Coordinates of C-alpha atoms in Angstrom, one line a residue:
M1 CA 138.8 247.0 206.0
E2 CA 135.1 246.6 206.5
E3 CA 133.8 245.3 209.7
V4 CA 133.0 241.5 209.8
E5 CA 129.8 240.8 211.8
A6 CA 128.6 237.5 213.2
T7 CA 125.0 236.6 213.9
R8 CA 123.2 233.5 214.9
E9 CA 119.9 232.7 213.2
S10 CA 117.9 230.5 215.7
S11 CA 119.5 227.1 215.7
T12 CA 121.2 227.5 212.4
P13 CA 125.0 227.9 212.0
T14 CA 126.6 231.3 212.7
I15 CA 126.3 233.8 209.8
I16 CA 129.4 235.9 209.1
S17 CA 128.8 239.1 207.1
L18 CA 131.4 240.8 205.0
V19 CA 130.7 244.2 203.3
V20 CA 132.6 244.6 200.0
H21 CA 132.8 247.2 197.2
A22 CA 132.3 245.7 193.8
P23 CA 133.4 248.0 191.0
D24 CA 130.1 248.1 189.1
A25 CA 127.7 248.0 192.1
P26 CA 126.0 251.3 193.0
A27 CA 126.4 250.6 196.7
P28 CA 128.4 248.3 199.1
Q29 CA 127.3 244.7 199.0
T30 CA 127.1 242.3 201.9
L31 CA 128.4 238.7 201.5
R32 CA 127.1 236.1 204.0
F33 CA 128.9 233.0 205.1
A34 CA 127.4 230.2 207.2
C35 CA 129.9 228.9 209.7
D36 CA 129.6 225.4 211.2
W37 CA 132.1 223.9 213.6
D38 CA 130.6 220.5 213.1
V39 CA 132.6 220.1 209.9
G40 CA 135.9 221.0 211.7
I41 CA 138.2 224.0 211.9
G42 CA 137.5 224.9 208.3
G43 CA 133.9 225.7 209.2
S44 CA 134.7 229.1 210.6
V45 CA 136.3 232.4 209.4
W46 CA 139.8 232.8 210.7
T47 CA 141.8 236.1 211.1
S48 CA 144.2 235.2 208.3
G49 CA 141.2 235.2 205.9
Q50 CA 140.1 238.5 207.1
V51 CA 143.6 239.9 206.7
L52 CA 143.8 238.7 203.0
A53 CA 140.3 239.8 202.1
G54 CA 141.0 243.3 203.6
H55 CA 144.3 243.6 201.8
L56 CA 142.8 242.7 198.5
Q57 CA 140.0 245.3 198.9
Q58 CA 142.4 247.9 200.2
H59 CA 144.6 247.5 197.1
A60 CA 141.8 246.5 194.7
D61 CA 143.0 248.7 191.8
K62 CA 146.3 246.8 191.7
Y63 CA 145.0 243.3 192.2
R64 CA 141.9 243.6 190.0
P65 CA 143.8 243.3 186.7
L66 CA 145.4 240.0 188.0
F67 CA 141.9 238.5 188.7
A68 CA 139.6 239.9 186.2
G69 CA 138.7 237.4 183.5
K70 CA 141.1 234.9 185.0
C71 CA 140.9 231.6 186.8
V72 CA 141.2 231.7 190.6
L73 CA 141.6 228.6 192.8
E74 CA 141.3 228.7 196.5
L75 CA 143.0 226.0 198.6
G76 CA 141.4 225.0 201.8
S77 CA 138.5 227.2 201.2
G78 CA 136.6 226.4 204.4
T79 CA 133.7 228.8 204.1
G80 CA 134.8 230.3 200.8
F81 CA 135.3 233.7 202.6
V82 CA 138.2 234.9 200.4
G83 CA 137.3 233.1 197.2
L84 CA 133.8 234.4 197.1
M85 CA 135.0 237.9 197.9
T86 CA 137.3 237.8 194.9
A87 CA 134.4 236.5 192.8
V88 CA 132.2 239.4 193.6
C89 CA 134.8 242.2 193.7
F90 CA 137.2 241.2 190.8
A91 CA 135.0 239.4 188.2
P92 CA 137.3 236.5 187.4
A93 CA 136.1 234.1 184.7
R94 CA 136.2 231.2 187.0
V95 CA 136.6 230.5 190.8
L96 CA 137.3 227.1 192.1
L97 CA 136.6 226.6 195.8
T98 CA 138.4 223.5 197.0
D99 CA 138.5 221.7 200.3
L100 CA 138.1 218.2 201.9
A101 CA 135.0 216.3 201.2
T102 CA 133.6 217.1 204.6
H103 CA 133.5 220.8 203.6
V104 CA 132.0 220.5 200.1
A105 CA 128.4 220.8 201.2
S106 CA 129.1 223.9 203.4
L107 CA 130.9 225.5 200.6
E108 CA 128.0 224.9 198.2
R109 CA 125.7 226.4 200.7
N110 CA 127.7 229.6 200.9
V111 CA 127.9 229.8 197.1
A112 CA 124.1 229.6 197.1
L113 CA 123.8 232.2 199.8
N114 CA 125.8 234.7 197.6
A115 CA 124.7 233.7 194.2
A116 CA 122.7 236.9 193.6
L117 CA 125.9 239.0 194.0
L118 CA 128.1 237.1 191.6
P119 CA 128.9 238.8 188.2
P120 CA 127.1 237.0 185.3
S121 CA 130.5 236.3 183.7
T122 CA 131.9 234.6 186.7
R123 CA 131.5 230.9 187.2
V124 CA 132.0 229.5 190.7
R125 CA 132.4 225.8 191.3
V126 CA 133.1 223.7 194.4
A127 CA 135.4 220.7 194.2
E128 CA 136.9 218.3 196.5
L129 CA 140.7 218.5 196.9
S130 CA 142.9 216.6 199.3
W131 CA 146.3 218.2 199.0
G132 CA 148.8 215.8 197.5
S133 CA 146.1 213.8 195.6
A134 CA 147.5 213.6 192.1
E135 CA 144.2 212.2 190.9
Q136 CA 142.2 215.1 192.3
E137 CA 144.8 217.7 191.1
D138 CA 144.7 216.3 187.6
A139 CA 140.9 216.2 187.6
L140 CA 140.8 219.9 188.6
L141 CA 143.2 220.9 185.8
A142 CA 141.3 218.8 183.3
S143 CA 138.0 220.5 184.3
L144 CA 139.4 224.0 183.4
G145 CA 138.8 223.6 179.6
D146 CA 135.3 222.2 179.8
G147 CA 132.2 223.8 178.4
A148 CA 132.5 227.1 176.7
D149 CA 135.2 228.5 179.0
T150 CA 138.5 229.5 177.4
V151 CA 140.3 229.3 180.7
D152 CA 142.9 226.5 180.6
T153 CA 145.3 227.4 183.4
V154 CA 145.2 228.6 187.1
D155 CA 146.1 232.2 187.1
V156 CA 145.8 232.9 190.9
I157 CA 145.9 230.5 193.8
I158 CA 144.8 231.9 197.2
G159 CA 144.8 230.2 200.6
T160 CA 144.8 231.1 204.3
D161 CA 146.0 229.2 207.3
V162 CA 147.2 226.5 205.1
A163 CA 150.6 225.7 206.7
Y164 CA 149.8 225.6 210.4
L165 CA 151.0 221.9 210.8
H166 CA 154.3 220.4 209.6
E167 CA 152.5 217.4 208.3
L168 CA 150.7 219.7 205.8
Y169 CA 153.8 221.1 204.2
E170 CA 154.5 218.2 201.8
P171 CA 151.0 217.6 200.6
L172 CA 150.4 221.4 200.2
L173 CA 153.6 221.7 198.2
H174 CA 152.6 218.8 196.0
S175 CA 149.4 220.6 195.1
L176 CA 151.2 223.9 194.6
R177 CA 153.7 222.2 192.2
R178 CA 151.0 220.6 190.2
L179 CA 148.5 223.5 190.0
A180 CA 150.8 226.6 189.8
G181 CA 152.1 227.4 186.3
E182 CA 155.0 229.6 185.5
Q183 CA 152.8 232.7 185.5
T184 CA 150.6 231.8 188.5
L185 CA 150.5 234.2 191.5
V186 CA 150.0 232.5 194.8
L187 CA 148.7 234.6 197.7
L188 CA 148.8 233.0 201.1
G189 CA 147.7 234.5 204.4
L190 CA 149.5 232.8 207.2
N191 CA 149.7 232.9 211.0
R192 CA 153.4 233.4 211.4
A193 CA 153.2 231.9 214.9
D194 CA 152.0 228.6 213.4
T195 CA 154.1 228.5 210.2
D196 CA 157.7 227.3 210.7
T197 CA 160.5 228.7 208.6
A198 CA 160.9 225.1 207.3
F199 CA 157.9 225.8 205.1
F200 CA 159.6 228.7 203.3
T201 CA 162.8 226.6 203.0
R202 CA 160.8 223.9 201.3
L203 CA 159.2 226.5 199.0
E204 CA 162.6 227.6 197.8
Q205 CA 163.8 224.1 197.4
D206 CA 160.8 223.4 195.2
G207 CA 161.7 226.3 192.9
F208 CA 159.3 229.0 194.3
E209 CA 160.1 232.6 195.1
Y210 CA 158.3 234.4 197.9
Y211 CA 157.7 237.9 199.0
K212 CA 156.4 239.0 202.4
V213 CA 153.9 241.9 202.1
P214 CA 155.1 244.6 204.6
D215 CA 152.9 245.1 207.5
E216 CA 152.5 248.7 206.5
Q217 CA 150.5 247.6 203.5
L218 CA 148.0 245.7 205.7
H219 CA 145.1 247.2 207.6
R220 CA 146.5 249.1 210.6
D221 CA 144.8 246.6 213.0
Y222 CA 147.3 244.0 211.9
H223 CA 150.5 245.9 212.0
G224 CA 153.1 244.1 214.1
K225 CA 150.8 241.1 214.7
D226 CA 151.4 237.4 214.0
F227 CA 149.5 237.5 210.6
G228 CA 151.4 237.8 207.4
L229 CA 150.6 237.8 203.7
F230 CA 153.0 236.2 201.2
E231 CA 153.1 236.5 197.4
I232 CA 154.6 233.4 195.8
R233 CA 155.7 232.6 192.3
R234 CA 157.6 229.9 190.5
G235 CA 161.1 230.8 189.4
G236 CA 163.5 230.1 192.3
D237 CA 166.6 228.0 191.8
G238 CA 166.4 226.3 195.2
R239 CA 169.2 228.6 196.5
T240 CA 168.4 232.2 195.9
P241 CA 164.9 233.5 196.5
R242 CA 165.0 236.2 193.9
Y243 CA 161.4 237.3 194.4
F244 CA 161.9 237.7 198.1
G245 CA 162.7 241.3 198.9
G246 CA 161.0 242.6 195.8
R247 CA 158.2 245.1 195.9
G248 CA 155.1 243.0 195.4
V249 CA 151.8 243.7 193.6
A250 CA 150.5 246.3 196.1
A251 CA 153.8 248.3 196.1
S252 CA 153.9 248.4 192.3
A253 CA 153.6 251.8 190.6
E254 CA 153.8 253.6 194.0

């Protein structure tokens, strides 16, 4: 995983840099993210985001086919750290960065900071989404078929540190139920110390199957730590998590 660096430019927000390897770029590229605590905890880059971004890059050959030309939606984008990384490295057709209204301006600023690195075929959009808001969820889905885009479904949903409070479980699950289709892959980076087993019980009850990515597939710095990655799909019966215990994307073809 590439080193993440933080710098402060005069009185402006802290700038976090992430070096990535885009497939068609002649050299590594550096993404820049403005972090601002004034907008709340989502205004910074957290370790779970670094873990997920690092894992996706480490296993890029296996994840790229799932992202390329597809629609990616990031829940609780914060700075857009993981969402913009996938936009640059995996060339999806569309990336939707979503968060509360208080974070929209910050997200738009980070999209502008990295606009020159985005593939010409990738469209990045920022949208407000309060989890559990049926109106906003429906508006997001309705927006997928606008313009010349042929994308009409969400193929991949990503999120980090999205289940750190019990009161977030139900609204988060509401949005997952509405936005995730039968073939959607959900990738969540979670702090296992903050995420209760009740969250996974509710996932199963809502018909989702989940798979914990083994620590051995993460960067060595995170082996045995509190940070975990989970692949989630629809298909559970509320009793037997058939996907749990499977091999997962990064383990396929090994």
